[in-house]
């Protein structure tokens, strides 16, 4: 008798399930009931806050704006980068105005570690750091430790995230009045990339150019099409190139001869 009862019970269940699965309405109602039960049992108040990112709607762009926000006293300073990656920020007040015959003020540098980049900038200016592999990483001038002329500086990796096995090859002050980023390599390859290609730069950087094996980046600057680039060789030969002569390139492309 118990076996017959079990067979009858299973037959009725099979019949009910067959009728259930052929009706989309029944399936929808079942899913709604299941989700409602889960919601009532496990729902908790939201622990995160949604932020309006503005018209662009780009979370990356919002994070970039926060990272580069002007939060420093906007004094002018002198920035230097050595070949080994030591960077320093020296107040402009350290230097006094001199005539043509002035001797200047000596910077302390390590032996065989020459200065490869130097320029004046304000504390809230943005620096573009170009790596050996062709990546651009951004940083704010004011985050660099202020020091005097008799200090070597601090390695730039203390301020930005440099990919493992990579190194900073060149730094330059970001100039939003220019239209292009111009890159020159050791093997005389040059390229210009429209700044519109650099809309969302991640904290870990963004690729600016590809570099061939055996080649290396030697210089990078911001420029307009009507500007000129002067390229000088180790043998003191130089040439002047109009930026407009470089074709516009995408970021992942190699340079042109």
Tab-separated table of C-alpha atoms in Angstrom:
chain	number	residue	atom	x	y	z
A	1	UNK	CA	0.000	0.000	0.000
A	2	UNK	CA	2.792	2.427	0.894
A	3	UNK	CA	4.404	1.826	-2.492
A	4	UNK	CA	1.152	2.594	-4.291
A	5	UNK	CA	0.724	5.769	-2.258
A	6	UNK	CA	4.255	6.886	-3.170
A	7	UNK	CA	3.630	6.174	-6.871
A	8	UNK	CA	0.388	8.114	-6.761
A	9	UNK	CA	2.067	11.023	-5.028
A	10	UNK	CA	4.945	11.168	-7.520
A	11	UNK	CA	2.566	10.862	-10.490
A	12	UNK	CA	0.563	13.844	-9.234
A	13	UNK	CA	3.816	15.855	-8.716
A	14	UNK	CA	5.001	15.051	-12.244
A	15	UNK	CA	1.632	16.074	-13.674
A	16	UNK	CA	1.690	19.367	-11.747
A	17	UNK	CA	5.269	20.159	-12.825
A	18	UNK	CA	4.518	19.410	-16.470
A	19	UNK	CA	1.575	21.793	-16.326
A	20	UNK	CA	3.759	24.381	-14.577
A	21	UNK	CA	6.652	24.477	-17.058
A	22	UNK	CA	4.443	24.961	-20.111
A	23	UNK	CA	3.014	28.177	-18.660
A	24	UNK	CA	5.333	31.251	-18.831
A	25	UNK	CA	3.010	33.069	-16.439
A	26	UNK	CA	3.477	30.404	-13.773
A	27	UNK	CA	7.276	30.546	-14.183
A	28	UNK	CA	7.330	34.353	-13.860
A	29	UNK	CA	5.189	34.240	-10.728
A	30	UNK	CA	7.437	31.584	-9.194
A	31	UNK	CA	10.599	33.637	-9.877
A	32	UNK	CA	9.000	36.784	-8.418
A	33	UNK	CA	7.948	34.927	-5.275
A	34	UNK	CA	11.404	33.388	-4.861
A	35	UNK	CA	13.188	36.750	-5.253
A	36	UNK	CA	10.736	38.464	-2.908
A	37	UNK	CA	11.372	35.817	-0.269
A	38	UNK	CA	15.168	36.225	-0.638
A	39	UNK	CA	14.868	40.013	-0.449
A	40	UNK	CA	12.782	39.903	2.721
A	41	UNK	CA	15.165	37.432	4.319
A	42	UNK	CA	18.559	38.866	3.390
A	43	UNK	CA	18.097	42.522	2.369
A	44	UNK	CA	20.315	45.076	4.178
A	45	UNK	CA	20.667	48.864	3.730
A	46	UNK	CA	23.081	49.976	0.949
A	47	UNK	CA	26.631	50.378	2.242
A	48	UNK	CA	27.996	52.338	-0.732
A	49	UNK	CA	27.122	55.760	-2.078
A	50	UNK	CA	26.440	56.546	-5.720
A	51	UNK	CA	28.218	59.714	-6.875
A	52	UNK	CA	27.089	61.910	-9.748
A	53	UNK	CA	30.128	62.113	-12.039
A	54	UNK	CA	28.752	64.973	-14.125
A	55	UNK	CA	27.981	65.107	-17.830
A	56	UNK	CA	30.779	62.774	-18.872
A	57	UNK	CA	29.648	59.986	-16.562
A	58	UNK	CA	33.225	58.669	-16.364
A	59	UNK	CA	34.243	57.297	-12.966
A	60	UNK	CA	37.867	57.156	-14.186
A	61	UNK	CA	37.803	60.843	-15.079
A	62	UNK	CA	36.347	61.732	-11.661
A	63	UNK	CA	39.095	59.805	-9.876
A	64	UNK	CA	41.669	61.548	-12.044
A	65	UNK	CA	40.276	64.969	-11.143
A	66	UNK	CA	40.396	64.076	-7.455
A	67	UNK	CA	43.963	62.784	-7.764
A	68	UNK	CA	45.154	65.951	-9.525
A	69	UNK	CA	43.092	68.438	-7.516
A	70	UNK	CA	44.915	71.732	-6.664
A	71	UNK	CA	45.462	71.333	-2.912
A	72	UNK	CA	48.910	72.896	-2.498
A	73	UNK	CA	50.020	76.465	-1.920
A	74	UNK	CA	50.732	77.515	-5.482
A	75	UNK	CA	54.366	78.619	-5.194
A	76	UNK	CA	56.820	78.387	-8.083
A	77	UNK	CA	59.627	75.850	-7.791
A	78	UNK	CA	62.446	74.254	-9.781
A	79	UNK	CA	62.071	70.560	-10.687
A	80	UNK	CA	64.962	68.266	-11.603
A	81	UNK	CA	65.129	64.591	-12.577
A	82	UNK	CA	68.373	62.633	-12.666
A	83	UNK	CA	69.186	59.695	-14.924
A	84	UNK	CA	68.709	57.223	-12.048
A	85	UNK	CA	65.259	58.648	-11.217
A	86	UNK	CA	66.032	61.024	-8.358
A	87	UNK	CA	63.569	63.920	-8.400
A	88	UNK	CA	63.554	67.084	-6.295
A	89	UNK	CA	61.512	70.238	-5.881
A	90	UNK	CA	63.502	73.353	-5.000
A	91	UNK	CA	61.699	76.622	-4.071
A	92	UNK	CA	62.222	79.433	-6.553
A	93	UNK	CA	63.250	81.669	-3.651
A	94	UNK	CA	66.505	79.667	-3.358
A	95	UNK	CA	67.635	81.241	-6.624
A	96	UNK	CA	68.344	84.955	-6.927
A	97	UNK	CA	68.404	86.979	-10.120
A	98	UNK	CA	71.882	87.221	-11.640
A	99	UNK	CA	73.512	89.022	-14.505
A	100	UNK	CA	75.256	87.383	-17.467
A	101	UNK	CA	78.460	87.040	-15.500
A	102	UNK	CA	76.876	85.234	-12.554
A	103	UNK	CA	78.267	81.869	-11.518
A	104	UNK	CA	74.884	80.334	-10.763
A	105	UNK	CA	74.072	78.049	-7.871
A	106	UNK	CA	75.499	74.564	-7.797
A	107	UNK	CA	73.210	71.544	-7.591
A	108	UNK	CA	74.433	68.509	-5.707
A	109	UNK	CA	74.464	65.488	-8.025
A	110	UNK	CA	75.832	61.984	-7.731
A	111	UNK	CA	78.770	60.918	-9.829
A	112	UNK	CA	77.633	59.411	-13.160
A	113	UNK	CA	74.032	60.466	-12.462
A	114	UNK	CA	73.454	63.620	-14.546
A	115	UNK	CA	70.299	65.733	-14.607
A	116	UNK	CA	68.187	64.772	-17.647
A	117	UNK	CA	65.180	67.078	-17.118
A	118	UNK	CA	64.751	70.410	-15.370
A	119	UNK	CA	62.091	73.126	-15.495
A	120	UNK	CA	60.171	75.639	-13.398
A	121	UNK	CA	56.589	74.822	-12.390
A	122	UNK	CA	53.936	75.761	-9.854
A	123	UNK	CA	53.061	73.374	-7.026
A	124	UNK	CA	49.626	72.614	-8.494
A	125	UNK	CA	50.918	71.956	-12.010
A	126	UNK	CA	50.759	68.411	-13.369
A	127	UNK	CA	53.837	66.512	-14.549
A	128	UNK	CA	53.722	63.808	-17.196
A	129	UNK	CA	56.278	61.076	-16.541
A	130	UNK	CA	57.168	58.995	-19.606
A	131	UNK	CA	58.502	55.531	-18.892
A	132	UNK	CA	61.052	53.514	-20.830
A	133	UNK	CA	58.268	51.278	-22.172
A	134	UNK	CA	56.283	54.280	-23.443
A	135	UNK	CA	53.731	54.780	-20.663
A	136	UNK	CA	52.604	58.187	-19.364
A	137	UNK	CA	52.041	58.487	-15.603
A	138	UNK	CA	50.741	61.695	-14.024
A	139	UNK	CA	51.740	63.370	-10.780
A	140	UNK	CA	51.243	66.761	-9.120
A	141	UNK	CA	54.332	68.911	-8.598
A	142	UNK	CA	53.445	69.605	-4.958
A	143	UNK	CA	53.637	65.939	-3.949
A	144	UNK	CA	57.404	65.974	-4.545
A	145	UNK	CA	59.347	66.566	-1.357
A	146	UNK	CA	60.713	70.101	-1.107
A	147	UNK	CA	64.472	70.204	-0.666
A	148	UNK	CA	67.547	72.401	-1.038
A	149	UNK	CA	70.282	72.396	-3.665
A	150	UNK	CA	72.580	70.245	-1.501
A	151	UNK	CA	70.191	67.259	-1.429
A	152	UNK	CA	70.208	64.523	-4.070
A	153	UNK	CA	66.421	64.150	-4.025
A	154	UNK	CA	64.051	61.202	-3.627
A	155	UNK	CA	63.476	58.422	-6.141
A	156	UNK	CA	60.404	59.162	-8.240
A	157	UNK	CA	58.970	55.693	-7.554
A	158	UNK	CA	58.047	56.993	-4.086
A	159	UNK	CA	55.451	59.261	-5.705
A	160	UNK	CA	54.017	57.256	-8.613
A	161	UNK	CA	53.342	53.614	-9.441
A	162	UNK	CA	55.978	52.558	-11.974
A	163	UNK	CA	55.424	49.125	-13.567
A	164	UNK	CA	57.890	46.470	-12.442
A	165	UNK	CA	60.967	46.403	-14.663
A	166	UNK	CA	60.210	49.863	-16.078
A	167	UNK	CA	61.817	53.238	-15.334
A	168	UNK	CA	61.108	56.913	-15.921
A	169	UNK	CA	62.826	58.168	-19.057
A	170	UNK	CA	61.588	61.766	-19.204
A	171	UNK	CA	59.322	64.193	-17.355
A	172	UNK	CA	57.659	67.376	-18.595
A	173	UNK	CA	55.086	69.859	-17.302
A	174	UNK	CA	51.589	69.280	-18.669
A	175	UNK	CA	50.485	72.147	-20.921
A	176	UNK	CA	46.759	72.140	-21.704
A	177	UNK	CA	47.214	75.054	-24.146
A	178	UNK	CA	48.976	72.685	-26.564
A	179	UNK	CA	47.255	70.249	-28.907
A	180	UNK	CA	49.757	67.383	-29.175
A	181	UNK	CA	52.278	65.317	-27.237
A	182	UNK	CA	55.499	64.942	-29.255
A	183	UNK	CA	57.911	62.061	-28.570
A	184	UNK	CA	61.440	61.617	-29.998
A	185	UNK	CA	63.489	58.404	-29.677
A	186	UNK	CA	67.207	57.617	-29.813
A	187	UNK	CA	66.905	56.086	-33.297
A	188	UNK	CA	65.401	59.304	-34.712
A	189	UNK	CA	61.795	58.149	-34.619
A	190	UNK	CA	59.281	60.864	-33.859
A	191	UNK	CA	55.540	60.910	-33.346
A	192	UNK	CA	52.844	63.277	-32.192
A	193	UNK	CA	49.706	62.149	-30.406
A	194	UNK	CA	46.630	64.399	-30.049
A	195	UNK	CA	45.938	65.192	-26.394
A	196	UNK	CA	42.371	64.002	-26.947
A	197	UNK	CA	43.864	60.485	-26.902
A	198	UNK	CA	44.746	60.967	-23.210
A	199	UNK	CA	41.295	61.688	-21.772
A	200	UNK	CA	41.319	59.058	-19.030
A	201	UNK	CA	44.751	58.420	-17.560
A	202	UNK	CA	44.756	55.753	-14.866
A	203	UNK	CA	46.790	56.037	-11.682
A	204	UNK	CA	49.103	53.370	-13.108
A	205	UNK	CA	49.440	55.322	-16.373
A	206	UNK	CA	48.400	54.908	-19.992
A	207	UNK	CA	50.393	53.855	-23.049
A	208	UNK	CA	51.652	56.844	-25.072
A	209	UNK	CA	53.849	55.073	-27.617
A	210	UNK	CA	55.396	51.740	-28.473
A	211	UNK	CA	59.184	51.485	-28.374
A	212	UNK	CA	61.120	49.087	-30.617
A	213	UNK	CA	63.842	46.826	-29.222
A	214	UNK	CA	67.159	48.661	-29.136
A	215	UNK	CA	65.483	52.069	-29.188
A	216	UNK	CA	64.757	54.447	-26.285
A	217	UNK	CA	62.790	57.621	-25.634
A	218	UNK	CA	65.028	60.669	-25.312
A	219	UNK	CA	62.562	63.549	-25.199
A	220	UNK	CA	58.856	64.332	-24.915
A	221	UNK	CA	57.193	67.736	-25.066
A	222	UNK	CA	53.807	69.365	-25.603
A	223	UNK	CA	53.418	71.339	-28.815
A	224	UNK	CA	51.028	72.809	-31.371
A	225	UNK	CA	51.167	72.075	-35.088
A	226	UNK	CA	52.812	75.429	-35.825
A	227	UNK	CA	55.593	74.863	-33.258
A	228	UNK	CA	59.060	73.592	-34.182
A	229	UNK	CA	61.095	70.786	-32.652
A	230	UNK	CA	64.885	71.062	-32.627
A	231	UNK	CA	66.649	67.688	-32.525
A	232	UNK	CA	70.341	67.637	-31.589
A	233	UNK	CA	72.703	64.669	-31.951
A	234	UNK	CA	75.636	63.679	-29.758
A	235	UNK	CA	77.943	65.089	-32.458
A	236	UNK	CA	76.308	68.523	-32.151
A	237	UNK	CA	74.353	68.230	-35.394
A	238	UNK	CA	70.844	69.626	-35.180
A	239	UNK	CA	67.742	69.864	-37.330
A	240	UNK	CA	64.529	71.816	-37.036
A	241	UNK	CA	61.256	70.013	-37.679
A	242	UNK	CA	57.814	71.602	-37.876
A	243	UNK	CA	55.413	69.645	-35.683
A	244	UNK	CA	52.796	69.689	-38.445
A	245	UNK	CA	55.127	67.501	-40.554
A	246	UNK	CA	54.569	64.632	-38.124
A	247	UNK	CA	51.396	62.693	-38.975
A	248	UNK	CA	48.904	62.291	-36.135
A	249	UNK	CA	49.404	58.903	-34.483
A	250	UNK	CA	47.416	56.726	-32.147
A	251	UNK	CA	48.925	55.981	-28.755
A	252	UNK	CA	49.874	52.303	-29.399
A	253	UNK	CA	51.694	53.128	-32.654
A	254	UNK	CA	55.454	53.369	-33.222
A	255	UNK	CA	57.068	56.657	-34.288
A	256	UNK	CA	58.041	57.664	-37.841
A	257	UNK	CA	61.473	58.459	-39.292
